[in-house]
Amino acid sequence: MKLFSKMLWLIISLIAAISIAVVAGAVNPEEKINALWIVIAAVCFYSISYRFYSAFIASKVLMLDSKHITPACRLNDGVDFHPTNSVVLFGHHFAAIAGAGPLIGPMLAAQFGYLPGFLWILIGAALAGAVHDMVILTASVRRNGRSLAQITRDEIGPVGGVAASLAIFFIIIVALAGLGLAVVNALTKSPWGTFTIALTIPIAFLMGFYLYRLRPGKVGEVSVIGVILLFMAVFTGHYIPGSFLEPWFNLSRNSLIISMAIYGFIASVLPVWMLLCPRDYLSTYMKIGTIILLAVGVIAMAPVIQMPPVTRFVSGGGPIIPGTLFPFMFITIACGAISGFHGLISSGTTPKMIVSETAIRPIGYGAMLMEGFVSIMALIAATILIPGDYFAINTQLTSDALAGLGFPVDKIKELSAMVGVNVEGRPGGAVSLAVGMSTILSNIPGLKGLMAYWYNFALMFEALFILTTVDTGTRVARFFVQEIGGHIYKPLLRSRWMPGIILTSFLVVAAWSYLIYSGNVSTIWPMFGVANQLLSAIALSVGTTLIIKSGKLKYAWITFIPMCFMFATTLTAAWQLVFIFRSKAMQAAIPTDAFNFNLDAVLVSLMAILALISLVDILYKWYMYLSGRKAMKSSEVYA
């Protein structure tokens, strides 16, 4: 049996190597690449990473042990701490971490060509992002579910801890604004998608009460009920446009912002078992199911990648992302490869619900690989479009201007007719992703001629994908504000004190709602990318500290190497972004726009400065620990 296993993994490794070589152009570089090679390369590489690298980290570095009693069991309060079935929790965790980044990021970064994004998603997810999530989740589980900010203060000290805490606060708000903006762009004037997503709320309530009150522990039963109701919601949404219900769901941009704020507030206040967890679990079926369906579509269609491996825009001057490949691609694909926002979830809701340390590996490492595969599929959806059509959707440039850049527009009118909507000049990534997805799905045998249906389904899918991150992120931000505020007013630290829960939830929702209201994709998305990746760098530095303090210095490279790369990348991007925002502020004709650009520049500057202070303090603490001048004390609390 061992011989068979070794032979199997050897074959998988050879297939991975050949596939990556083909995609990179090492084999027949003059030929266009079939998308099947990209899918095969991702599946094989991620399978090898999970089987071997995650097992090494679990057993040698973190030493996960099922005998340790987790905070979900030890501190069960039925509100935030709640033992949750591992399958359901995987659904919640995946739904919470998989937001706008793995969908929109690869779509926008495709302007650099398919190859840079493919390699970053492939390598980054397996060797950086999944490691980041797994290490932070373990750290929080072993510290009573404490947040990343509290762990930083406990393990590093007041200076770096306070700087990191303030940086994390700004980063959370900016990240939630970036994620929320993608929902608004996807659902504005989309009654079908808005109706379907609205129905997931009562369906989640039903699932929560069924699973925890009517039929406790019956995960299979509630799963069947939830999936049937979800399909009914998707199907009936098709009839909303043109019906008497359309005015109720055909919402404007500002109406969507208000509706999303109300939902985020409610989801942050209610017990996790009642709405948040069942809704995330429910949406995971659609998320994973749709991605698998896309993979089937790629196999059936075997589409050729139309975008070149590398475009002229790697040196800057691109019509979508004006900056150079380094550092802007690495902040544009903000979640598919590595995401600091995941550290907030891994030290927020998930560690308060996990029942055994052995579940950390599939939930922490496995969910990130699944998100990486989502990003791969989004990249394929972007790059199978003719480059001129891709740019015609994602920019406001004319056909003549795009032809002058070397990307003639070809089938944009035909695509618009097929989906029933004019898709030209619809930047932000959401529309081009929906066009790419519908192109793939409508080519599955038996589903031809349904491109308009799949286009609207894809828009709804994007919004559902992202919204589950917004609601969980709002709750995590509420935990954070309660922790910080508790140093000023002690009752805020009480998890069941409803006035404190309501006040802190309102403050968080008001902050990210204002940023969405005052911004757009060209301002919020790069700021979100910098914020998100700065947070990942901070989290990796904390993870490195924890590994050093555990006496496993020889394994610290697993977090130290990606930490160095993320700090170098994001601080460079932050520096450039400040000058970009300041330039736009000086050129703005409207005083309000100038104020918002200056505010963006100040936020990016503050996040970068605070991250630098945290890094310097951490480096000093490492020197003190390794030189023996300071005792290594751990804040771990587990039984």
XYZ file of C-alpha atoms in Angstrom:
639
model
C 0.000 0.000 0.000
C 2.879 2.376 0.819
C 4.455 1.626 -2.560
C 1.172 2.367 -4.334
C 0.851 5.663 -2.417
C 4.400 6.674 -3.322
C 3.847 5.846 -6.989
C 0.578 7.797 -7.011
C 2.163 10.943 -5.587
C 5.128 10.581 -7.921
C 2.762 10.522 -10.899
C 0.840 13.541 -9.571
C 4.139 15.406 -9.112
C 5.221 14.646 -12.685
C 1.859 15.812 -14.044
C 2.154 19.026 -11.990
C 5.677 19.684 -13.306
C 4.685 19.086 -16.939
C 1.542 21.226 -16.631
C 3.388 24.160 -15.065
C 6.096 23.915 -17.749
C 3.456 24.069 -20.497
C 1.654 27.033 -18.901
C 4.959 28.885 -18.400
C 5.831 28.421 -22.083
C 8.795 26.123 -21.556
C 7.107 23.666 -23.955
C 6.017 24.957 -27.399
C 6.247 28.624 -26.353
C 4.846 29.855 -29.678
C 1.501 28.075 -29.180
C -1.455 29.415 -27.215
C -2.192 27.642 -23.941
C -5.327 25.595 -23.360
C -6.991 26.459 -20.031
C -7.064 22.745 -19.150
C -3.336 22.906 -18.434
C -3.911 25.642 -15.864
C -6.637 23.651 -14.094
C -4.527 20.470 -14.028
C -1.476 22.336 -12.736
C -3.480 23.936 -9.906
C -5.231 20.726 -8.819
C -2.002 18.716 -8.735
C 0.149 21.398 -7.085
C -2.437 22.138 -4.379
C -2.988 18.416 -3.724
C 0.752 17.884 -3.189
C 0.963 20.980 -0.963
C -1.900 19.842 1.253
C -0.714 16.233 1.515
C 2.896 17.016 2.409
C 3.521 20.646 3.358
C 0.465 21.099 5.583
C 1.165 17.736 7.246
C 4.738 18.861 7.974
C 3.520 22.121 9.533
C 0.811 20.364 11.578
C 3.096 17.704 13.024
C 6.546 19.319 13.218
C 5.942 23.052 13.618
C 2.564 23.487 15.334
C 2.266 19.994 16.850
C -1.531 19.941 16.690
C -3.052 17.722 19.358
C -6.662 16.537 19.627
C -6.225 16.172 23.407
C -6.147 19.957 23.865
C -9.587 21.282 24.833
C -10.518 24.165 22.525
C -12.123 27.446 23.699
C -15.361 26.542 21.885
C -15.814 23.669 24.351
C -14.232 25.286 27.398
C -15.871 28.733 27.115
C -19.146 27.831 25.389
C -21.571 30.771 25.849
C -23.990 30.102 22.986
C -23.290 33.527 21.433
C -19.724 33.729 20.104
C -18.146 30.590 21.613
C -20.105 27.660 20.216
C -18.878 24.101 19.360
C -19.664 23.629 15.679
C -19.597 20.602 13.401
C -16.310 20.672 11.478
C -18.021 20.379 8.093
C -20.314 23.288 8.910
C -17.382 25.270 10.291
C -15.343 24.663 7.132
C -18.287 26.110 5.221
C -18.436 29.138 7.503
C -14.672 29.719 7.384
C -14.411 29.349 3.613
C -17.411 31.605 3.051
C -15.938 34.198 5.423
C -12.454 34.322 3.874
C -13.471 33.984 0.211
C -14.608 37.502 -0.599
C -13.962 39.885 -3.476
C -10.220 39.277 -3.749
C -10.168 35.810 -5.349
C -12.746 36.895 -7.929
C -12.070 40.535 -8.755
C -8.303 40.605 -8.167
C -7.315 38.108 -10.907
C -9.802 39.752 -13.259
C -8.134 43.171 -12.890
C -4.568 41.800 -12.784
C -5.107 39.970 -16.082
C -4.011 43.198 -17.814
C -0.416 42.088 -17.048
C -0.985 38.761 -18.859
C -2.049 35.352 -17.576
C 1.358 34.051 -16.434
C 2.271 36.440 -13.545
C -1.112 36.035 -11.890
C -1.098 32.257 -12.365
C 2.312 31.834 -10.720
C 1.491 34.201 -7.841
C -1.815 32.461 -7.080
C -0.274 28.987 -7.375
C 2.820 29.562 -5.233
C 1.448 32.243 -2.936
C -1.615 30.277 -1.819
C 0.312 27.093 -0.991
C 3.489 28.512 0.550
C 2.306 31.806 2.047
C -1.471 32.241 2.316
C -2.365 28.794 3.668
C 0.570 28.869 6.092
C -0.512 32.314 7.309
C -4.094 31.124 7.959
C -3.078 27.880 9.655
C -0.531 29.481 12.007
C -2.842 32.324 13.109
C -5.785 29.952 13.616
C -3.635 27.729 15.842
C -2.367 30.745 17.801
C -5.897 31.975 18.490
C -7.295 28.551 19.394
C -4.516 28.172 21.978
C -5.232 31.635 23.422
C -8.953 31.444 24.172
C -9.939 32.682 20.713
C -8.176 36.033 21.123
C -7.944 38.398 18.173
C -4.785 38.997 16.186
C -4.449 42.432 17.792
C -4.664 41.022 21.332
C -2.211 38.218 20.499
C 0.222 40.818 19.146
C 0.009 42.871 22.356
C 0.389 39.788 24.560
C 3.295 38.233 22.677
C 5.283 41.244 21.497
C 4.599 44.010 23.992
C 2.847 47.375 24.315
C 4.718 49.406 21.659
C 4.490 47.009 18.740
C 1.166 45.718 20.041
C -0.516 49.137 20.128
C 0.938 50.109 16.725
C -0.247 46.825 15.224
C -3.663 47.211 16.867
C -4.211 50.670 15.409
C -2.966 49.482 12.008
C -5.315 46.508 12.164
C -8.243 48.788 13.032
C -7.708 50.991 9.966
C -7.041 47.932 7.825
C -10.273 46.198 8.882
C -12.390 49.204 7.958
C -10.671 49.719 4.593
C -10.883 45.990 3.818
C -14.600 45.869 4.589
C -15.143 48.934 2.387
C -13.270 47.270 -0.474
C -15.283 44.061 -0.128
C -18.567 45.937 0.237
C -17.873 48.039 -2.834
C -17.645 44.893 -4.950
C -21.102 43.817 -3.692
C -22.556 47.215 -4.552
C -21.055 47.114 -8.059
C -22.414 43.602 -8.661
C -25.965 44.176 -7.365
C -26.778 47.750 -8.448
C -29.896 47.589 -10.628
C -29.806 43.768 -10.521
C -33.212 42.672 -9.142
C -32.615 38.963 -9.774
C -29.389 38.854 -7.786
C -30.711 41.105 -5.002
C -33.850 38.974 -4.609
C -31.893 35.704 -4.403
C -29.428 37.065 -1.852
C -32.250 38.568 0.211
C -33.882 35.123 0.398
C -30.706 33.543 1.777
C -31.313 35.461 5.024
C -34.644 33.796 6.020
C -33.321 30.462 4.696
C -30.315 30.827 7.028
C -32.580 31.620 9.982
C -34.583 28.453 9.263
C -31.395 26.375 9.015
C -30.026 27.819 12.261
C -33.138 27.055 14.285
C -33.513 23.642 12.641
C -29.921 22.607 13.385
C -29.613 24.002 16.913
C -33.199 23.910 18.235
C -35.505 21.577 16.280
C -33.111 18.797 15.200
C -29.762 19.360 16.946
C -26.778 17.917 15.103
C -28.705 16.815 12.009
C -26.277 18.381 9.540
C -27.311 16.139 6.640
C -30.995 17.003 6.958
C -30.477 20.742 7.204
C -28.021 20.621 4.292
C -30.612 19.023 2.004
C -33.263 21.548 3.071
C -30.892 24.475 2.612
C -29.698 23.405 -0.844
C -33.264 22.825 -2.112
C -34.400 26.242 -0.844
C -31.297 27.898 -2.298
C -31.944 26.443 -5.743
C -35.558 27.607 -5.489
C -34.324 31.108 -4.613
C -32.004 31.163 -7.642
C -34.681 29.810 -9.981
C -37.501 32.109 -8.848
C -35.185 35.128 -9.047
C -35.301 34.746 -12.824
C -38.938 35.920 -12.746
C -38.399 39.063 -10.642
C -37.327 41.391 -13.505
C -40.513 42.675 -15.117
C -42.768 41.543 -12.249
C -44.582 43.673 -9.650
C -41.752 42.867 -7.198
C -39.031 44.396 -9.366
C -39.166 47.908 -7.786
C -38.463 46.348 -4.367
C -35.278 44.667 -5.528
C -34.072 46.933 -8.352
C -31.981 49.012 -5.946
C -29.793 52.026 -6.609
C -26.195 52.291 -5.395
C -27.056 54.274 -2.268
C -30.028 52.035 -1.428
C -27.747 49.003 -1.621
C -25.189 50.629 0.687
C -27.902 51.307 3.279
C -29.350 47.795 2.945
C -25.934 46.203 3.274
C -25.148 48.320 6.341
C -28.386 47.228 8.022
C -27.643 43.587 7.262
C -24.047 43.863 8.481
C -25.251 45.401 11.741
C -27.848 42.678 12.358
C -25.412 39.859 11.482
C -22.874 41.323 13.914
C -25.333 41.498 16.826
C -27.204 38.184 16.577
C -25.731 34.910 17.963
C -23.483 33.147 15.419
C -25.657 30.021 15.271
C -28.773 31.998 14.338
C -27.743 33.732 11.102
C -24.019 34.048 10.432
C -22.869 30.425 10.528
C -25.837 28.795 8.714
C -25.846 31.499 6.027
C -22.127 31.068 5.387
C -22.534 27.282 5.317
C -25.423 27.652 2.873
C -23.527 29.984 0.561
C -20.543 27.613 0.533
C -22.632 25.078 -1.397
C -23.200 27.633 -4.119
C -19.609 28.858 -4.050
C -17.910 25.475 -4.272
C -20.627 24.044 -6.512
C -20.281 26.892 -9.001
C -16.482 26.625 -9.057
C -16.727 22.865 -9.699
C -19.253 23.592 -12.446
C -16.816 26.096 -13.946
C -14.094 23.436 -13.874
C -16.466 21.059 -15.675
C -17.158 23.825 -18.189
C -13.444 24.320 -18.801
C -13.031 20.567 -19.365
C -16.030 20.494 -21.742
C -15.112 23.706 -23.572
C -11.301 23.310 -23.448
C -10.960 27.060 -24.072
C -7.780 28.610 -25.391
C -6.227 31.409 -23.328
C -6.455 34.534 -25.521
C -4.445 36.883 -23.289
C -0.669 36.718 -23.921
C 1.539 35.350 -21.106
C 2.911 38.840 -20.398
C 1.627 42.153 -21.791
C 3.352 45.485 -22.393
C 1.768 46.825 -19.193
C 4.150 44.997 -16.845
C 6.272 48.167 -17.007
C 3.315 50.371 -16.107
C 0.841 52.531 -17.992
C -1.962 49.961 -18.025
C -5.540 51.198 -18.607
C -6.876 49.292 -15.563
C -3.970 49.324 -13.094
C -1.635 52.252 -13.876
C 1.283 50.908 -11.819
C 3.979 48.360 -12.658
C 3.756 44.597 -12.203
C 5.772 44.919 -9.002
C 4.272 45.815 -6.617
C 0.745 46.376 -7.944
C -0.107 42.870 -9.151
C 0.688 41.501 -5.690
C -1.757 43.880 -4.015
C -4.403 43.561 -6.742
C -4.652 39.771 -6.312
C -5.117 40.347 -2.595
C -6.916 37.205 -1.424
C -6.332 34.414 -3.908
C -2.674 34.091 -2.909
C -2.475 35.536 0.623
C -4.781 37.759 2.630
C -4.376 39.538 5.931
C -8.151 39.579 6.235
C -7.985 35.805 6.705
C -5.973 36.426 9.878
C -8.934 38.347 11.279
C -11.285 35.435 10.596
C -8.737 32.890 11.841
C -8.502 34.851 15.087
C -12.139 35.954 15.115
C -15.166 33.705 14.676
C -13.549 30.403 13.592
C -11.332 29.732 16.681
C -14.365 30.276 18.895
C -16.255 27.458 17.153
C -13.618 24.809 16.374
C -14.027 21.605 18.416
C -10.617 19.964 17.905
C -7.121 21.071 16.982
C -7.011 18.346 14.319
C -9.610 20.347 12.357
C -7.168 23.270 12.050
C -5.333 21.695 9.116
C -8.327 21.177 6.759
C -10.002 24.420 7.835
C -6.959 26.687 8.018
C -4.813 25.283 5.204
C -7.445 23.530 3.107
C -9.873 26.447 2.831
C -7.083 28.711 1.573
C -6.186 26.234 -1.168
C -9.843 26.145 -2.164
C -9.774 29.937 -2.413
C -6.625 29.740 -4.518
C -8.465 27.438 -6.935
C -11.319 29.974 -7.072
C -8.780 32.601 -8.129
C -7.405 30.280 -10.809
C -10.907 29.890 -12.258
C -11.453 33.670 -12.163
C -8.148 34.154 -13.998
C -9.267 31.697 -16.679
C -12.622 33.507 -17.014
C -10.714 36.756 -17.627
C -8.095 35.456 -20.030
C -10.309 33.395 -22.356
C -11.856 36.693 -23.491
C -10.266 38.339 -26.512
C -7.886 40.953 -24.994
C -9.537 43.847 -26.831
C -12.964 42.789 -25.515
C -11.545 42.357 -22.008
C -10.187 45.922 -22.049
C -13.386 47.254 -23.653
C -15.382 45.964 -20.678
C -12.949 47.019 -17.954
C -12.108 50.540 -19.205
C -13.825 53.587 -20.644
C -11.452 53.707 -23.639
C -12.863 53.772 -27.157
C -12.342 50.974 -29.647
C -9.910 53.145 -31.615
C -7.891 53.920 -28.474
C -7.651 50.222 -27.579
C -6.637 49.350 -31.129
C -3.915 51.979 -30.830
C -2.620 50.157 -27.750
C -2.432 46.941 -29.756
C -5.669 45.355 -28.499
C -8.388 45.634 -31.177
C -11.965 45.106 -30.010
C -13.581 42.119 -31.731
C -16.774 40.619 -30.288
C -17.958 43.118 -27.677
C -21.254 43.825 -29.494
C -21.887 40.099 -29.900
C -21.179 39.470 -26.196
C -23.560 42.272 -25.191
C -26.315 40.793 -27.355
C -25.770 37.293 -25.925
C -26.077 38.388 -22.274
C -28.833 40.933 -22.978
C -26.920 43.857 -21.435
C -24.460 46.381 -22.844
C -21.238 45.299 -21.144
C -18.949 47.842 -22.804
C -17.329 50.359 -20.462
C -18.259 48.574 -17.199
C -15.020 48.677 -15.151
C -14.444 47.084 -11.764
C -14.063 43.433 -12.766
C -17.534 42.205 -11.790
C -19.072 42.477 -15.273
C -16.092 40.984 -17.136
C -16.002 38.099 -14.650
C -19.708 37.460 -15.257
C -19.148 37.518 -19.028
C -16.229 35.079 -18.750
C -18.107 32.752 -16.395
C -21.251 32.751 -18.541
C -19.148 31.999 -21.626
C -17.726 28.912 -19.935
C -20.972 27.701 -18.333
C -23.063 28.131 -21.482
C -20.676 25.780 -23.316
C -21.416 22.835 -21.011
C -23.353 20.193 -23.009
C -27.083 20.661 -22.462
C -26.688 24.258 -21.222
C -26.037 26.022 -24.537
C -28.182 29.034 -25.340
C -28.475 30.062 -21.683
C -25.748 32.702 -21.640
C -28.085 35.495 -20.489
C -29.250 33.299 -17.614
C -25.686 32.422 -16.633
C -24.621 36.081 -16.832
C -27.203 37.136 -14.243
C -26.452 34.051 -12.172
C -22.748 34.957 -12.185
C -23.463 38.499 -10.947
C -25.550 37.085 -8.118
C -22.856 34.499 -7.362
C -20.209 37.224 -7.062
C -22.325 39.254 -4.646
C -23.163 36.210 -2.500
C -19.513 35.204 -2.516
C -18.441 38.578 -1.191
C -21.280 39.435 1.200
C -20.511 36.488 3.490
C -17.098 38.044 4.077
C -18.596 41.436 4.892
C -20.922 40.086 7.590
C -18.230 38.001 9.291
C -15.706 40.822 8.941
C -18.092 43.231 10.632
C -18.460 40.861 13.565
C -14.688 40.427 13.835
C -14.252 44.210 13.736
C -16.808 44.462 16.527
C -14.726 42.033 18.631
C -11.720 44.241 17.998
C -13.437 47.508 18.939
C -14.774 45.867 22.102
C -11.256 44.747 23.043
C -9.817 48.232 22.487
C -12.740 50.030 24.090
C -12.607 47.692 27.075
C -9.361 49.353 28.186
C -11.335 52.594 28.535
C -14.723 51.239 29.673
C -14.601 47.734 31.195
C -18.216 46.629 30.434
C -17.360 46.632 26.708
C -15.263 43.510 27.315
C -18.356 41.545 28.381
C -19.392 39.380 25.431
C -23.085 39.411 26.376
C -23.470 43.119 27.240
C -25.942 44.142 24.523
C -25.483 47.965 24.703
C -21.758 47.482 24.036
C -22.438 45.038 21.195
C -24.887 47.450 19.556
C -22.654 50.512 19.956
C -19.481 48.883 18.618
C -21.335 47.236 15.725
C -22.861 50.588 14.755
C -19.464 52.326 14.789
C -17.885 49.673 12.563
C -20.758 49.653 10.048
C -20.862 53.457 9.880
C -17.129 53.643 9.144
C -17.000 51.180 6.230
C -20.309 52.428 4.807
C -18.939 55.972 4.563
C -15.852 54.797 2.678
C -18.028 52.913 0.170
C -20.321 55.923 -0.240
C -17.432 58.318 -0.884
C -15.172 56.085 -3.012
C -14.982 54.042 -6.194
C -13.069 51.032 -7.472
C -10.053 53.064 -8.617
C -9.522 54.466 -5.108
C -10.816 51.826 -2.722
C -9.486 48.674 -4.441
C -5.761 49.574 -4.438
C -6.148 50.939 -0.903
C -7.850 47.682 0.077
C -5.001 45.733 -1.517
C -2.330 47.628 0.433
C -4.302 47.347 3.673
C -4.985 43.661 3.227
C -1.423 42.720 2.377
C 0.084 44.900 5.122
C -2.081 43.007 7.576
C -0.785 39.688 6.217
C 2.784 40.914 6.722
C 2.026 41.866 10.343
C 0.327 38.507 10.954
C 3.290 36.610 9.478
C 5.679 38.541 11.740
C 3.546 37.587 14.734
C 3.510 33.961 13.543
C 7.296 34.003 13.232
C 7.541 35.354 16.794
C 5.313 32.552 18.098
C 7.414 29.895 16.340
C 10.633 31.380 17.778
C 9.148 31.501 21.285
C 7.992 27.893 20.998
C 11.643 26.845 20.667
C 11.377 25.914 16.972
C 13.672 28.533 15.460
C 14.776 26.130 12.707
C 11.198 26.150 11.358
C 10.665 29.931 11.534
C 11.438 30.231 7.803
C 7.924 29.021 6.927
C 6.528 32.416 7.976
C 9.686 34.562 7.867
C 10.304 34.256 4.101
C 6.745 35.220 3.045
C 6.788 37.960 5.723
C 9.844 39.616 4.143
C 8.261 39.494 0.687
C 4.942 40.943 1.857
C 6.528 43.811 3.793
C 8.752 44.723 0.825
C 5.851 44.560 -1.642
C 3.184 46.388 0.335
C 5.380 49.159 1.738
C 6.560 49.905 -1.813
C 2.948 49.959 -3.016
C 1.877 52.170 -0.101
C 4.652 54.677 -0.874
C 3.590 54.920 -4.520
C -0.116 55.016 -3.693
C 0.239 58.003 -1.360
C 1.732 60.053 -4.206
C -0.986 58.871 -6.596
C -3.768 59.971 -4.209
C -2.062 63.300 -3.469
C -1.725 63.973 -7.200
C -5.416 63.215 -7.752
C -6.373 65.462 -4.845
C -4.490 68.403 -6.367
C -6.125 67.787 -9.755
C -9.661 67.356 -8.383
C -12.145 70.013 -9.507
C -14.654 69.284 -6.732
C -13.640 70.020 -3.094
C -15.350 66.850 -1.845
C -13.288 64.711 -4.212
C -10.098 66.449 -3.102
C -11.000 65.777 0.543
C -11.660 62.080 -0.133
C -8.374 61.628 -2.038
C -6.457 63.331 0.772
C -8.270 61.135 3.298
C -7.228 58.050 1.326
C -3.599 59.254 1.285
C -3.678 59.831 5.054
C -5.160 56.370 5.711
C -2.534 54.622 3.578
C 0.253 56.634 5.255
C -1.027 55.819 8.742
C -1.314 52.098 7.974
C 2.206 51.977 6.537
C 3.775 53.954 9.410
C 2.054 51.847 12.065
C 3.082 48.633 10.291
C 6.690 49.871 10.200
C 6.642 50.686 13.917
C 5.277 47.210 14.612
C 7.964 45.605 12.417
C 10.832 47.510 14.083
C 9.570 46.543 17.534
C 9.208 42.901 16.495
C 12.743 42.797 15.070
C 14.064 44.270 18.330
C 12.180 41.607 20.332
C 13.639 38.860 18.146
C 17.120 40.169 18.882
C 16.382 40.214 22.613
C 14.935 36.670 22.566
C 17.670 35.108 20.437
C 20.487 36.812 22.349
C 19.084 35.530 25.641
C 18.521 39.037 27.030
C 14.770 38.539 27.322
C 12.889 35.481 28.550
C 10.545 33.809 26.082
C 7.104 33.767 27.719
C 4.022 32.461 25.960
C 0.402 33.553 26.428
C -0.936 30.129 25.428
C -3.969 29.008 27.445
C -5.138 25.487 26.674
C -5.878 22.287 28.534
